[in-house]
Amino acid sequence: MKQNASNNFQEEEYLECERWWVYGLLMFVGAFFGGYTYSIRGGVFANAQTANFLLLALSVSNGNWKKAVYYFIPMSSYLFGIIISELVPISIKRFKFIRWDTLFIFIEIIFVVVLGFVPESAPYQISHIMITFLAAMQFNTFRQAQGIPMATTFCTNHLRMMGILFSKGFRHKDKNCYKHILPHFMMICVFVCGVCIAGISTKYFLGKAIFITIIPLIILAVDLLYADLKKEKGELERVPHGH
């Protein structure tokens, strides 16, 4: 009985916005964004910026200054997204109505709807600015899934954690380390799946393909809003792990 009580407490100590399945859906959306912008929006990686720094440096080394300057657009948008996701939650808390995490999902849905109606002839910069802004806020807002550091817009951290956990398990003969590898592996699989779906759907639907991400986002919005208004109504002051 004590063991069951302990397990129940362990399950309940995390907020709804920290659940594994929430991060899985966010990972799919983040992956789709990257596949979307790279496939039909100028070959730019919007969900993370390391690749864009690489492309910037290569453009400079080749003397292609115009293209090099171009990469500052998604980088600046990404930086602005991080700043906003740090400042806005402070104001949201004062209203004590819903969490920033929940509000952000609704903002993301609005952005996606707008993006879906952007004409194919429109400058790529419109999509780049909007998606990098969203990806940055998503990355900075959702940091830990049930106590484990997670990234929902790229795979590097998950691959790193898999290596660390495998090494610790082998060195200390700890089988629990191997069990913790699975969540990171699953996140990578979800990411690959999201990019594949983005690559395939954009061939047929072009810019309208981004509407696919509305499905997981609506599921998240409904669940998180219900948690804020019902299940966790008295816990709006609680800060998610990692913040």
Coordinates of C-alpha atoms in Angstrom, one line a residue:
M1 CA 0.0 0.0 0.0
K2 CA 2.8 2.4 0.9
Q3 CA 4.5 1.7 -2.5
N4 CA 1.2 2.4 -4.3
A5 CA 0.8 5.7 -2.4
S6 CA 4.4 6.6 -3.2
N7 CA 3.8 5.9 -6.9
N8 CA 0.6 8.0 -6.9
F9 CA 2.4 10.9 -5.3
Q10 CA 5.2 10.6 -7.9
E11 CA 2.6 10.7 -10.7
E12 CA 0.8 13.7 -9.3
E13 CA 3.7 15.9 -8.5
Y14 CA 4.1 17.0 -12.2
L15 CA 1.8 19.5 -13.9
E16 CA -0.2 18.5 -17.0
C17 CA 2.2 20.7 -19.1
E18 CA 5.0 18.4 -18.1
R19 CA 3.5 15.1 -19.2
W20 CA 5.4 12.8 -21.7
W21 CA 2.6 12.8 -24.2
V22 CA 2.5 16.6 -24.2
Y23 CA 6.1 16.7 -25.1
G24 CA 5.7 14.0 -27.8
L25 CA 3.0 16.1 -29.6
L26 CA 5.2 19.2 -29.3
M27 CA 8.1 17.3 -30.7
F28 CA 6.0 16.4 -33.7
V29 CA 5.0 20.0 -34.3
G30 CA 8.6 21.3 -33.9
A31 CA 9.9 18.7 -36.3
F32 CA 7.1 19.5 -38.8
F33 CA 8.1 23.2 -38.7
G34 CA 11.7 22.3 -39.6
G35 CA 10.8 20.0 -42.4
Y36 CA 8.3 22.6 -43.7
T37 CA 10.6 25.5 -43.9
Y38 CA 13.5 23.5 -45.4
S39 CA 11.3 21.8 -48.0
I40 CA 9.3 24.7 -49.4
R41 CA 10.3 27.9 -47.6
G42 CA 13.8 28.6 -48.7
G43 CA 15.8 25.7 -47.3
V44 CA 16.1 27.3 -43.8
F45 CA 16.0 25.3 -40.6
A46 CA 13.5 27.2 -38.5
N47 CA 13.2 24.9 -35.5
A48 CA 16.8 25.4 -34.4
Q49 CA 19.5 27.8 -35.4
T50 CA 22.8 25.8 -35.3
A51 CA 22.4 24.8 -38.9
N52 CA 21.7 28.4 -39.9
F53 CA 24.9 29.6 -38.2
L54 CA 26.7 26.9 -40.2
L55 CA 25.1 28.1 -43.4
L56 CA 25.9 31.7 -42.5
A57 CA 29.6 30.9 -42.0
L58 CA 29.8 28.9 -45.3
S59 CA 28.2 31.8 -47.2
V60 CA 30.8 34.2 -45.7
S61 CA 33.6 31.8 -46.6
N62 CA 32.3 31.7 -50.2
G63 CA 32.0 35.4 -50.4
N64 CA 28.2 35.3 -50.7
W65 CA 27.5 38.2 -48.5
K66 CA 23.9 38.7 -49.6
K67 CA 23.0 35.1 -48.6
A68 CA 25.0 35.4 -45.4
V69 CA 22.9 38.5 -44.3
Y70 CA 19.8 36.6 -45.1
Y71 CA 20.4 34.1 -42.3
F72 CA 20.2 36.9 -39.7
I73 CA 16.5 37.0 -40.3
P74 CA 15.6 33.6 -38.7
M75 CA 18.3 34.1 -36.1
S76 CA 17.0 37.4 -34.9
S77 CA 13.4 36.1 -34.9
Y78 CA 14.5 33.1 -32.8
L79 CA 16.3 35.4 -30.3
F80 CA 13.2 37.6 -30.0
G81 CA 11.1 34.6 -29.4
I82 CA 13.3 33.5 -26.4
I83 CA 13.1 37.0 -24.9
I84 CA 9.3 37.2 -25.2
S85 CA 8.9 33.7 -23.7
E86 CA 10.9 34.9 -20.7
L87 CA 9.1 38.2 -20.2
V88 CA 5.4 37.5 -21.0
P89 CA 4.8 34.7 -18.4
I90 CA 5.6 37.1 -15.6
S91 CA 2.6 39.3 -16.7
I92 CA 0.3 36.3 -17.3
K93 CA 0.8 35.0 -13.7
R94 CA -0.8 38.2 -12.4
F95 CA -4.2 37.3 -14.0
K96 CA -4.3 33.9 -12.3
F97 CA -6.5 32.5 -15.1
I98 CA -4.4 30.2 -17.2
R99 CA -0.8 29.3 -17.5
W100 CA 1.6 30.8 -20.1
D101 CA 2.2 27.3 -21.4
T102 CA -1.5 27.0 -22.3
L103 CA -1.8 30.5 -23.7
F104 CA 1.3 29.8 -25.9
I105 CA -0.4 26.8 -27.5
F106 CA -3.4 29.0 -28.5
I107 CA -0.9 31.6 -29.9
E108 CA 0.8 28.9 -31.8
I109 CA -2.6 27.8 -33.3
I110 CA -3.3 31.3 -34.5
F111 CA 0.2 31.6 -36.1
V112 CA -0.3 28.3 -37.9
V113 CA -3.7 29.3 -39.3
V114 CA -2.2 32.6 -40.6
L115 CA 0.8 30.7 -42.1
G116 CA -1.5 28.3 -43.9
F117 CA -3.0 31.2 -45.8
V118 CA 0.3 32.8 -46.8
P119 CA 0.4 32.7 -50.6
E120 CA 3.1 30.6 -52.2
S121 CA 4.3 33.7 -54.0
A122 CA 4.9 35.5 -50.7
P123 CA 8.5 36.2 -49.6
Y124 CA 10.0 33.3 -47.6
Q125 CA 10.9 35.7 -44.8
I126 CA 7.3 35.9 -43.6
S127 CA 7.3 32.2 -42.9
H128 CA 10.8 32.2 -41.5
I129 CA 10.1 35.0 -39.0
M130 CA 6.8 33.5 -37.8
I131 CA 8.1 29.9 -37.4
T132 CA 11.4 30.7 -35.9
F133 CA 9.6 32.9 -33.4
L134 CA 7.2 30.1 -32.5
A135 CA 10.0 27.4 -32.3
A136 CA 12.0 29.6 -30.0
M137 CA 9.1 30.1 -27.6
Q138 CA 8.2 26.5 -27.7
F139 CA 11.8 25.4 -26.9
N140 CA 12.1 27.8 -24.0
T141 CA 8.7 27.3 -22.6
F142 CA 8.7 23.4 -22.4
R143 CA 11.9 22.3 -20.7
Q144 CA 11.3 19.2 -18.7
A145 CA 9.0 16.2 -19.2
Q146 CA 8.3 14.7 -15.8
G147 CA 11.6 15.8 -14.4
I148 CA 13.8 14.9 -17.4
P149 CA 15.3 17.8 -19.5
M150 CA 13.7 17.7 -22.9
A151 CA 13.9 19.7 -26.2
T152 CA 10.8 19.7 -28.4
T153 CA 12.4 21.3 -31.5
F154 CA 15.6 19.4 -32.2
C155 CA 17.3 16.0 -31.5
T156 CA 20.8 16.8 -30.4
N157 CA 20.1 16.9 -26.7
H158 CA 18.2 13.6 -26.9
L159 CA 21.1 11.9 -28.7
R160 CA 23.5 13.3 -26.0
M161 CA 21.3 12.0 -23.2
M162 CA 21.1 8.5 -24.8
G163 CA 24.9 8.4 -24.9
I164 CA 25.2 9.6 -21.3
L165 CA 22.7 7.1 -19.9
F166 CA 24.2 4.2 -21.8
S167 CA 27.6 5.0 -20.5
K168 CA 26.4 5.3 -16.9
G169 CA 24.4 2.1 -17.2
F170 CA 27.5 0.2 -18.5
R171 CA 29.9 1.8 -16.0
H172 CA 27.8 1.4 -12.9
K173 CA 25.8 -1.7 -14.0
D174 CA 22.6 0.2 -13.4
K175 CA 19.7 -1.2 -15.5
N176 CA 17.6 1.9 -14.6
C177 CA 19.8 4.0 -16.8
Y178 CA 18.9 1.8 -19.8
K179 CA 15.2 2.3 -19.1
H180 CA 15.6 6.1 -19.2
I181 CA 17.1 5.8 -22.7
L182 CA 13.7 4.9 -24.2
P183 CA 12.0 8.3 -23.7
H184 CA 14.8 10.1 -25.5
F185 CA 14.8 7.5 -28.3
M186 CA 11.1 7.8 -28.7
M187 CA 11.4 11.6 -29.0
I188 CA 13.9 11.2 -31.8
C189 CA 11.5 8.8 -33.5
V190 CA 8.7 11.3 -33.2
F191 CA 10.9 14.0 -34.6
V192 CA 11.9 11.9 -37.7
C193 CA 8.2 11.0 -38.2
G194 CA 7.2 14.7 -38.1
V195 CA 9.9 15.7 -40.6
C196 CA 8.9 12.8 -42.9
I197 CA 5.2 13.9 -42.8
A198 CA 6.2 17.5 -43.5
G199 CA 8.3 16.4 -46.5
I200 CA 5.5 14.2 -48.0
S201 CA 2.6 16.6 -47.3
T202 CA 4.3 19.7 -48.7
K203 CA 4.7 17.9 -52.0
Y204 CA 1.0 17.6 -52.3
F205 CA -0.4 20.6 -50.4
L206 CA 2.5 23.0 -50.4
G207 CA 2.0 25.8 -47.8
K208 CA -1.4 24.4 -46.7
A209 CA 0.4 21.3 -45.3
I210 CA 1.1 23.2 -42.2
F211 CA -2.5 22.9 -41.2
I212 CA -1.6 19.3 -40.2
T213 CA 0.0 20.7 -37.0
I214 CA -3.3 22.2 -35.9
I215 CA -4.5 18.7 -35.0
P216 CA -2.0 18.0 -32.2
L217 CA -2.0 21.7 -31.1
I218 CA -5.8 21.6 -30.6
I219 CA -5.5 18.4 -28.6
L220 CA -2.9 20.1 -26.4
A221 CA -4.9 23.3 -26.1
V222 CA -8.0 21.6 -24.9
D223 CA -6.1 19.4 -22.4
L224 CA -4.0 22.2 -20.9
L225 CA -7.0 24.6 -20.7
Y226 CA -9.0 21.9 -18.9
A227 CA -6.1 21.4 -16.5
D228 CA -5.8 25.1 -15.8
L229 CA -9.6 25.6 -15.2
K230 CA -10.3 22.4 -13.4
K231 CA -7.7 19.9 -12.4
E232 CA -5.0 22.4 -11.5
K233 CA -7.0 25.5 -10.9
G234 CA -5.5 26.1 -7.5
E235 CA -2.0 25.4 -8.7
L236 CA -1.5 28.2 -11.2
E237 CA 1.4 29.6 -9.1
R238 CA 3.3 26.4 -9.4
V239 CA 6.3 26.7 -11.7
P240 CA 7.1 23.8 -14.1
H241 CA 10.3 21.9 -13.4
G242 CA 13.3 23.5 -15.2
H243 CA 12.2 27.1 -14.9

